[in-house]
């Protein structure tokens, strides 16, 4: 096994993760990095269905041995496959996919994510120091940092402490924030096109009928026109200020 995954071996930690997820009998859970199924088995006691994603062939074969009709094992890379519909996501994932998974979750619709993440990464997303990732994370999620988890609770032991983190999607009640959210989601578009589309989409949500022609007119003198995904923190802040001054 060449993956950088650290499996929780401490039962109290596993039970705590399940407790924080507050899973109801009618809810569907998505688990990423299920491994041999230590956490999966506890999730199956609570959920209606558990979709368990694993990309390591040997671990996946172990996972399939769990005899439970509620378990739906999925073989593949969680960053590349399409997710099934789910209510909650519970994951002790490989730490190397922490950032791309957070980036992916802004496109998903879910009630709660309970994630086990390295403590140094958690400091980044909560914004101890403002970064591009912290700006995006706090735009889309309510973030609650829960328990500190020692390396001794894993096998193999990671070099760092971890945190259980809860993420909830923010309900956007502000027209300007809605524009910026829609803008960030259009990562493959050029800035001006993405802003135009974002204003139109956000306008529909807030009963503001803004035409393509009107939206296009806002950016005649706007100079930044890189792809959204390639924008740096300074440029994102400039765009956010620009949107705030428009409306």
PDB file of C-alpha atoms in Angstrom:
ATOM      1  CA  UNK A   1       0.000   0.000   0.000  1.00  0.00           C
ATOM      2  CA  UNK A   2       1.642   3.200  -1.220  1.00  0.00           C
ATOM      3  CA  UNK A   3      -1.036   5.649  -0.215  1.00  0.00           C
ATOM      4  CA  UNK A   4      -0.391   8.229   2.498  1.00  0.00           C
ATOM      5  CA  UNK A   5      -3.410   7.193   4.522  1.00  0.00           C
ATOM      6  CA  UNK A   6      -3.291   6.815   8.300  1.00  0.00           C
ATOM      7  CA  UNK A   7      -6.031   4.576   9.654  1.00  0.00           C
ATOM      8  CA  UNK A   8      -7.709   5.300  12.970  1.00  0.00           C
ATOM      9  CA  UNK A   9      -7.184   2.383  15.336  1.00  0.00           C
ATOM     10  CA  UNK A  10      -8.554   4.032  18.480  1.00  0.00           C
ATOM     11  CA  UNK A  11     -12.199   2.993  18.890  1.00  0.00           C
ATOM     12  CA  UNK A  12     -13.036   6.028  21.032  1.00  0.00           C
ATOM     13  CA  UNK A  13     -11.970   8.318  18.189  1.00  0.00           C
ATOM     14  CA  UNK A  14     -14.040   6.331  15.679  1.00  0.00           C
ATOM     15  CA  UNK A  15     -17.091   6.530  17.928  1.00  0.00           C
ATOM     16  CA  UNK A  16     -16.528  10.259  18.426  1.00  0.00           C
ATOM     17  CA  UNK A  17     -16.490  10.833  14.657  1.00  0.00           C
ATOM     18  CA  UNK A  18     -19.793   8.977  14.296  1.00  0.00           C
ATOM     19  CA  UNK A  19     -21.251  10.862  17.272  1.00  0.00           C
ATOM     20  CA  UNK A  20     -20.389  14.244  15.722  1.00  0.00           C
ATOM     21  CA  UNK A  21     -21.982  13.207  12.421  1.00  0.00           C
ATOM     22  CA  UNK A  22     -25.391  12.819  14.146  1.00  0.00           C
ATOM     23  CA  UNK A  23     -26.541  10.392  11.476  1.00  0.00           C
ATOM     24  CA  UNK A  24     -30.266   9.685  11.213  1.00  0.00           C
ATOM     25  CA  UNK A  25     -31.744   6.372  10.068  1.00  0.00           C
ATOM     26  CA  UNK A  26     -32.959   7.814   6.761  1.00  0.00           C
ATOM     27  CA  UNK A  27     -29.664   9.495   5.828  1.00  0.00           C
ATOM     28  CA  UNK A  28     -27.157   8.454   3.177  1.00  0.00           C
ATOM     29  CA  UNK A  29     -23.480   8.729   4.131  1.00  0.00           C
ATOM     30  CA  UNK A  30     -20.501   9.059   1.827  1.00  0.00           C
ATOM     31  CA  UNK A  31     -17.184   7.827   3.231  1.00  0.00           C
ATOM     32  CA  UNK A  32     -13.920   8.634   1.459  1.00  0.00           C
ATOM     33  CA  UNK A  33     -10.875   6.471   2.142  1.00  0.00           C
ATOM     34  CA  UNK A  34     -12.811   3.650   3.780  1.00  0.00           C
ATOM     35  CA  UNK A  35      -9.804   1.320   4.049  1.00  0.00           C
ATOM     36  CA  UNK A  36     -10.683  -2.013   5.650  1.00  0.00           C
ATOM     37  CA  UNK A  37     -13.902  -0.576   7.041  1.00  0.00           C
ATOM     38  CA  UNK A  38     -13.236   0.203  10.725  1.00  0.00           C
ATOM     39  CA  UNK A  39     -15.235   3.424  10.513  1.00  0.00           C
ATOM     40  CA  UNK A  40     -17.560   2.030   7.843  1.00  0.00           C
ATOM     41  CA  UNK A  41     -18.942  -0.638  10.175  1.00  0.00           C
ATOM     42  CA  UNK A  42     -19.922   1.986  12.746  1.00  0.00           C
ATOM     43  CA  UNK A  43     -21.535   4.171  10.074  1.00  0.00           C
ATOM     44  CA  UNK A  44     -23.590   1.197   8.889  1.00  0.00           C
ATOM     45  CA  UNK A  45     -25.128   0.950  12.358  1.00  0.00           C
ATOM     46  CA  UNK A  46     -26.594   4.432  11.905  1.00  0.00           C
ATOM     47  CA  UNK A  47     -27.207   5.229   8.240  1.00  0.00           C
ATOM     48  CA  UNK A  48     -29.707   4.100   5.622  1.00  0.00           C
ATOM     49  CA  UNK A  49     -26.911   3.601   3.079  1.00  0.00           C
ATOM     50  CA  UNK A  50     -23.122   4.023   3.215  1.00  0.00           C
ATOM     51  CA  UNK A  51     -21.249   4.672  -0.021  1.00  0.00           C
ATOM     52  CA  UNK A  52     -17.636   3.785   0.795  1.00  0.00           C
ATOM     53  CA  UNK A  53     -14.952   4.980  -1.640  1.00  0.00           C
ATOM     54  CA  UNK A  54     -11.543   3.297  -1.701  1.00  0.00           C
ATOM     55  CA  UNK A  55      -8.852   3.411  -4.400  1.00  0.00           C
ATOM     56  CA  UNK A  56      -6.436   0.773  -3.077  1.00  0.00           C
ATOM     57  CA  UNK A  57      -7.241  -2.634  -4.582  1.00  0.00           C
ATOM     58  CA  UNK A  58      -6.213  -4.722  -1.562  1.00  0.00           C
ATOM     59  CA  UNK A  59      -8.119  -2.515   0.870  1.00  0.00           C
ATOM     60  CA  UNK A  60     -11.126  -2.504  -1.420  1.00  0.00           C
ATOM     61  CA  UNK A  61     -11.180  -6.302  -1.468  1.00  0.00           C
ATOM     62  CA  UNK A  62     -11.217  -6.264   2.352  1.00  0.00           C
ATOM     63  CA  UNK A  63     -13.999  -3.676   2.336  1.00  0.00           C
ATOM     64  CA  UNK A  64     -16.179  -5.841   0.114  1.00  0.00           C
ATOM     65  CA  UNK A  65     -16.032  -8.637   2.675  1.00  0.00           C
ATOM     66  CA  UNK A  66     -18.262  -6.639   5.015  1.00  0.00           C
ATOM     67  CA  UNK A  67     -21.599  -8.435   4.829  1.00  0.00           C
ATOM     68  CA  UNK A  68     -24.167  -5.664   4.982  1.00  0.00           C
ATOM     69  CA  UNK A  69     -26.784  -4.782   2.343  1.00  0.00           C
ATOM     70  CA  UNK A  70     -26.576  -1.105   3.308  1.00  0.00           C
ATOM     71  CA  UNK A  71     -22.947  -0.928   2.193  1.00  0.00           C
ATOM     72  CA  UNK A  72     -22.251   0.256  -1.367  1.00  0.00           C
ATOM     73  CA  UNK A  73     -18.471   0.002  -1.981  1.00  0.00           C
ATOM     74  CA  UNK A  74     -17.072   2.209  -4.754  1.00  0.00           C
ATOM     75  CA  UNK A  75     -13.635   1.559  -6.231  1.00  0.00           C
ATOM     76  CA  UNK A  76     -11.939   4.699  -7.504  1.00  0.00           C
ATOM     77  CA  UNK A  77     -10.269   8.027  -6.876  1.00  0.00           C
ATOM     78  CA  UNK A  78     -12.550  10.332  -4.877  1.00  0.00           C
ATOM     79  CA  UNK A  79     -11.170  13.363  -6.720  1.00  0.00           C
ATOM     80  CA  UNK A  80     -12.106  11.986 -10.136  1.00  0.00           C
ATOM     81  CA  UNK A  81     -15.297   9.941  -9.833  1.00  0.00           C
ATOM     82  CA  UNK A  82     -18.834  11.282  -9.701  1.00  0.00           C
ATOM     83  CA  UNK A  83     -20.304  11.187  -6.218  1.00  0.00           C
ATOM     84  CA  UNK A  84     -23.681   9.559  -5.630  1.00  0.00           C
ATOM     85  CA  UNK A  85     -26.320  11.668  -3.890  1.00  0.00           C
ATOM     86  CA  UNK A  86     -25.608  11.800  -0.172  1.00  0.00           C
ATOM     87  CA  UNK A  87     -26.694  13.638   2.967  1.00  0.00           C
ATOM     88  CA  UNK A  88     -23.482  13.596   4.978  1.00  0.00           C
ATOM     89  CA  UNK A  89     -19.841  12.926   4.296  1.00  0.00           C
ATOM     90  CA  UNK A  90     -17.637  11.277   6.908  1.00  0.00           C
ATOM     91  CA  UNK A  91     -13.997  10.784   6.089  1.00  0.00           C
ATOM     92  CA  UNK A  92     -10.588   9.920   7.423  1.00  0.00           C
ATOM     93  CA  UNK A  93      -9.006  10.572   4.037  1.00  0.00           C
ATOM     94  CA  UNK A  94      -5.417  10.472   2.821  1.00  0.00           C
ATOM     95  CA  UNK A  95      -4.012  13.793   4.015  1.00  0.00           C
ATOM     96  CA  UNK A  96      -2.581  14.586   0.575  1.00  0.00           C
ATOM     97  CA  UNK A  97      -6.102  15.079  -0.838  1.00  0.00           C
ATOM     98  CA  UNK A  98      -7.277  17.436   1.930  1.00  0.00           C
ATOM     99  CA  UNK A  99      -7.043  20.594  -0.173  1.00  0.00           C
ATOM    100  CA  UNK A 100      -8.470  19.268  -3.455  1.00  0.00           C
ATOM    101  CA  UNK A 101     -11.335  17.608  -1.577  1.00  0.00           C
ATOM    102  CA  UNK A 102     -12.255  20.864   0.184  1.00  0.00           C
ATOM    103  CA  UNK A 103     -12.144  22.549  -3.235  1.00  0.00           C
ATOM    104  CA  UNK A 104     -14.442  19.870  -4.630  1.00  0.00           C
ATOM    105  CA  UNK A 105     -16.991  20.085  -1.824  1.00  0.00           C
ATOM    106  CA  UNK A 106     -17.982  23.634  -2.823  1.00  0.00           C
ATOM    107  CA  UNK A 107     -19.811  22.035  -5.774  1.00  0.00           C
ATOM    108  CA  UNK A 108     -21.664  19.430  -3.695  1.00  0.00           C
ATOM    109  CA  UNK A 109     -24.967  19.679  -1.836  1.00  0.00           C
ATOM    110  CA  UNK A 110     -24.878  18.119   1.625  1.00  0.00           C
ATOM    111  CA  UNK A 111     -25.986  18.649   5.219  1.00  0.00           C
ATOM    112  CA  UNK A 112     -22.693  18.083   7.025  1.00  0.00           C
ATOM    113  CA  UNK A 113     -19.124  16.938   6.480  1.00  0.00           C
ATOM    114  CA  UNK A 114     -17.163  15.365   9.332  1.00  0.00           C
ATOM    115  CA  UNK A 115     -13.525  15.222   8.308  1.00  0.00           C
ATOM    116  CA  UNK A 116     -10.349  14.110  10.039  1.00  0.00           C
ATOM    117  CA  UNK A 117      -7.677  16.550   8.885  1.00  0.00           C
ATOM    118  CA  UNK A 118      -4.063  17.364   9.814  1.00  0.00           C
ATOM    119  CA  UNK A 119      -3.929  20.165  12.375  1.00  0.00           C
ATOM    120  CA  UNK A 120      -1.600  22.348  10.297  1.00  0.00           C
ATOM    121  CA  UNK A 121      -4.040  22.159   7.368  1.00  0.00           C
ATOM    122  CA  UNK A 122      -6.945  23.059   9.649  1.00  0.00           C
ATOM    123  CA  UNK A 123      -5.093  26.240  10.662  1.00  0.00           C
ATOM    124  CA  UNK A 124      -4.984  27.171   6.989  1.00  0.00           C
ATOM    125  CA  UNK A 125      -8.681  26.699   6.220  1.00  0.00           C
ATOM    126  CA  UNK A 126      -9.873  28.548   9.321  1.00  0.00           C
ATOM    127  CA  UNK A 127      -7.736  31.493   8.266  1.00  0.00           C
ATOM    128  CA  UNK A 128      -5.131  31.948  10.997  1.00  0.00           C
ATOM    129  CA  UNK A 129      -3.333  33.564   8.099  1.00  0.00           C
ATOM    130  CA  UNK A 130      -5.403  34.651   5.088  1.00  0.00           C
ATOM    131  CA  UNK A 131      -4.680  32.502   2.044  1.00  0.00           C
ATOM    132  CA  UNK A 132      -6.543  31.767  -1.163  1.00  0.00           C
ATOM    133  CA  UNK A 133      -7.791  28.504   0.364  1.00  0.00           C
ATOM    134  CA  UNK A 134      -8.960  30.135   3.613  1.00  0.00           C
ATOM    135  CA  UNK A 135     -10.804  32.818   1.648  1.00  0.00           C
ATOM    136  CA  UNK A 136     -12.639  30.184  -0.404  1.00  0.00           C
ATOM    137  CA  UNK A 137     -13.254  27.869   2.570  1.00  0.00           C
ATOM    138  CA  UNK A 138     -14.819  30.585   4.695  1.00  0.00           C
ATOM    139  CA  UNK A 139     -16.865  31.886   1.776  1.00  0.00           C
ATOM    140  CA  UNK A 140     -18.585  28.516   1.339  1.00  0.00           C
ATOM    141  CA  UNK A 141     -18.478  26.791   4.728  1.00  0.00           C
ATOM    142  CA  UNK A 142     -19.218  27.206   8.387  1.00  0.00           C
ATOM    143  CA  UNK A 143     -16.168  25.565   9.929  1.00  0.00           C
ATOM    144  CA  UNK A 144     -16.099  24.106  13.432  1.00  0.00           C
ATOM    145  CA  UNK A 145     -12.879  22.608  14.802  1.00  0.00           C
ATOM    146  CA  UNK A 146     -13.531  19.847  17.307  1.00  0.00           C
ATOM    147  CA  UNK A 147     -11.253  17.335  19.030  1.00  0.00           C
ATOM    148  CA  UNK A 148      -7.456  17.194  18.850  1.00  0.00           C
ATOM    149  CA  UNK A 149      -6.387  13.691  17.820  1.00  0.00           C
ATOM    150  CA  UNK A 150      -2.940  12.350  18.751  1.00  0.00           C
ATOM    151  CA  UNK A 151      -0.772  10.469  16.236  1.00  0.00           C
ATOM    152  CA  UNK A 152      -0.899   7.416  18.531  1.00  0.00           C
ATOM    153  CA  UNK A 153      -4.551   6.933  17.528  1.00  0.00           C
ATOM    154  CA  UNK A 154      -3.513   5.966  13.976  1.00  0.00           C
ATOM    155  CA  UNK A 155      -1.631   3.257  12.161  1.00  0.00           C
ATOM    156  CA  UNK A 156       0.773   4.063  10.701  1.00  0.00           C
ATOM    157  CA  UNK A 157       1.333   7.076  12.939  1.00  0.00           C
ATOM    158  CA  UNK A 158       1.284  10.429  11.126  1.00  0.00           C
ATOM    159  CA  UNK A 159       3.953  12.970  12.015  1.00  0.00           C
ATOM    160  CA  UNK A 160       1.385  15.569  13.043  1.00  0.00           C
ATOM    161  CA  UNK A 161      -1.643  15.915  15.291  1.00  0.00           C
ATOM    162  CA  UNK A 162      -5.070  15.955  13.657  1.00  0.00           C
ATOM    163  CA  UNK A 163      -8.455  17.559  14.215  1.00  0.00           C
ATOM    164  CA  UNK A 164     -12.007  16.417  13.673  1.00  0.00           C
ATOM    165  CA  UNK A 165     -13.585  19.231  11.668  1.00  0.00           C
ATOM    166  CA  UNK A 166     -17.247  19.905  10.858  1.00  0.00           C
ATOM    167  CA  UNK A 167     -18.184  21.697   7.648  1.00  0.00           C
ATOM    168  CA  UNK A 168     -21.637  23.026   6.813  1.00  0.00           C
ATOM    169  CA  UNK A 169     -22.501  24.826   3.605  1.00  0.00           C
ATOM    170  CA  UNK A 170     -23.241  28.485   4.203  1.00  0.00           C
ATOM    171  CA  UNK A 171     -26.672  29.688   3.183  1.00  0.00           C
ATOM    172  CA  UNK A 172     -25.906  32.781   1.162  1.00  0.00           C
ATOM    173  CA  UNK A 173     -28.218  35.622   2.229  1.00  0.00           C
ATOM    174  CA  UNK A 174     -26.117  38.375   0.689  1.00  0.00           C
ATOM    175  CA  UNK A 175     -26.346  39.227  -3.029  1.00  0.00           C
ATOM    176  CA  UNK A 176     -22.681  40.261  -3.244  1.00  0.00           C
ATOM    177  CA  UNK A 177     -21.461  37.065  -1.557  1.00  0.00           C
ATOM    178  CA  UNK A 178     -23.705  35.029  -3.854  1.00  0.00           C
ATOM    179  CA  UNK A 179     -22.016  36.622  -6.861  1.00  0.00           C
ATOM    180  CA  UNK A 180     -18.573  35.811  -5.504  1.00  0.00           C
ATOM    181  CA  UNK A 181     -19.580  32.210  -4.706  1.00  0.00           C
ATOM    182  CA  UNK A 182     -20.894  31.693  -8.225  1.00  0.00           C
ATOM    183  CA  UNK A 183     -17.754  33.301  -9.604  1.00  0.00           C
ATOM    184  CA  UNK A 184     -15.383  30.970  -7.688  1.00  0.00           C
ATOM    185  CA  UNK A 185     -17.302  27.901  -8.893  1.00  0.00           C
ATOM    186  CA  UNK A 186     -16.594  28.732 -12.536  1.00  0.00           C
ATOM    187  CA  UNK A 187     -12.929  27.838 -12.226  1.00  0.00           C
ATOM    188  CA  UNK A 188     -12.298  27.057 -15.909  1.00  0.00           C
ATOM    189  CA  UNK A 189     -13.733  30.308 -17.274  1.00  0.00           C
ATOM    190  CA  UNK A 190     -11.938  33.587 -17.876  1.00  0.00           C
ATOM    191  CA  UNK A 191     -12.556  36.196 -15.183  1.00  0.00           C
ATOM    192  CA  UNK A 192     -14.848  38.507 -17.148  1.00  0.00           C
ATOM    193  CA  UNK A 193     -17.024  35.672 -18.459  1.00  0.00           C
ATOM    194  CA  UNK A 194     -17.213  34.086 -15.024  1.00  0.00           C
ATOM    195  CA  UNK A 195     -18.197  37.382 -13.387  1.00  0.00           C
ATOM    196  CA  UNK A 196     -20.878  38.002 -15.989  1.00  0.00           C
ATOM    197  CA  UNK A 197     -22.381  34.552 -15.479  1.00  0.00           C
ATOM    198  CA  UNK A 198     -22.083  34.863 -11.694  1.00  0.00           C
ATOM    199  CA  UNK A 199     -24.011  38.136 -11.630  1.00  0.00           C
ATOM    200  CA  UNK A 200     -26.784  36.696 -13.805  1.00  0.00           C
ATOM    201  CA  UNK A 201     -27.065  33.498 -11.685  1.00  0.00           C
ATOM    202  CA  UNK A 202     -26.979  35.361  -8.370  1.00  0.00           C
ATOM    203  CA  UNK A 203     -29.494  37.845  -9.768  1.00  0.00           C
ATOM    204  CA  UNK A 204     -31.982  35.052 -10.414  1.00  0.00           C
ATOM    205  CA  UNK A 205     -31.612  33.820  -6.833  1.00  0.00           C
ATOM    206  CA  UNK A 206     -32.276  37.286  -5.444  1.00  0.00           C
ATOM    207  CA  UNK A 207     -35.010  38.259  -7.946  1.00  0.00           C
ATOM    208  CA  UNK A 208     -32.794  40.731  -9.784  1.00  0.00           C
ATOM    209  CA  UNK A 209     -33.309  40.471 -13.523  1.00  0.00           C
ATOM    210  CA  UNK A 210     -29.909  41.318 -14.964  1.00  0.00           C
ATOM    211  CA  UNK A 211     -29.413  40.698 -18.693  1.00  0.00           C
ATOM    212  CA  UNK A 212     -26.202  39.450 -20.316  1.00  0.00           C
ATOM    213  CA  UNK A 213     -25.763  42.824 -21.974  1.00  0.00           C
ATOM    214  CA  UNK A 214     -26.095  44.678 -18.670  1.00  0.00           C
ATOM    215  CA  UNK A 215     -23.707  42.261 -16.948  1.00  0.00           C
ATOM    216  CA  UNK A 216     -21.168  42.574 -19.753  1.00  0.00           C
ATOM    217  CA  UNK A 217     -21.216  46.355 -19.412  1.00  0.00           C
ATOM    218  CA  UNK A 218     -19.948  46.195 -15.833  1.00  0.00           C
ATOM    219  CA  UNK A 219     -16.528  44.945 -16.975  1.00  0.00           C
ATOM    220  CA  UNK A 220     -15.578  47.077 -19.955  1.00  0.00           C
ATOM    221  CA  UNK A 221     -12.593  48.557 -18.105  1.00  0.00           C
ATOM    222  CA  UNK A 222     -11.835  45.527 -15.956  1.00  0.00           C
ATOM    223  CA  UNK A 223      -8.235  44.448 -16.529  1.00  0.00           C
ATOM    224  CA  UNK A 224      -7.916  41.024 -14.868  1.00  0.00           C
ATOM    225  CA  UNK A 225      -8.903  38.290 -17.320  1.00  0.00           C
ATOM    226  CA  UNK A 226      -7.076  35.114 -16.269  1.00  0.00           C
ATOM    227  CA  UNK A 227      -8.857  31.829 -15.682  1.00  0.00           C
ATOM    228  CA  UNK A 228     -10.588  31.828 -12.295  1.00  0.00           C
ATOM    229  CA  UNK A 229      -8.592  28.811 -11.041  1.00  0.00           C
ATOM    230  CA  UNK A 230      -5.289  30.605 -11.686  1.00  0.00           C
ATOM    231  CA  UNK A 231      -6.149  33.797  -9.792  1.00  0.00           C
ATOM    232  CA  UNK A 232      -3.988  34.519  -6.750  1.00  0.00           C
ATOM    233  CA  UNK A 233      -5.132  35.839  -3.374  1.00  0.00           C
ATOM    234  CA  UNK A 234      -4.432  39.482  -4.242  1.00  0.00           C
ATOM    235  CA  UNK A 235      -6.458  39.225  -7.455  1.00  0.00           C
ATOM    236  CA  UNK A 236      -9.351  37.484  -5.707  1.00  0.00           C
ATOM    237  CA  UNK A 237      -9.475  40.266  -3.122  1.00  0.00           C
ATOM    238  CA  UNK A 238      -9.477  42.874  -5.911  1.00  0.00           C
ATOM    239  CA  UNK A 239     -12.371  41.117  -7.613  1.00  0.00           C
ATOM    240  CA  UNK A 240     -14.296  40.812  -4.355  1.00  0.00           C
ATOM    241  CA  UNK A 241     -13.856  44.549  -3.738  1.00  0.00           C
ATOM    242  CA  UNK A 242     -14.885  45.269  -7.307  1.00  0.00           C
ATOM    243  CA  UNK A 243     -18.122  43.282  -6.863  1.00  0.00           C
ATOM    244  CA  UNK A 244     -18.805  44.982  -3.516  1.00  0.00           C
ATOM    245  CA  UNK A 245     -18.474  48.403  -5.156  1.00  0.00           C
ATOM    246  CA  UNK A 246     -20.736  47.479  -8.081  1.00  0.00           C
ATOM    247  CA  UNK A 247     -23.847  46.929  -5.997  1.00  0.00           C
TER     248      UNK A 247
END
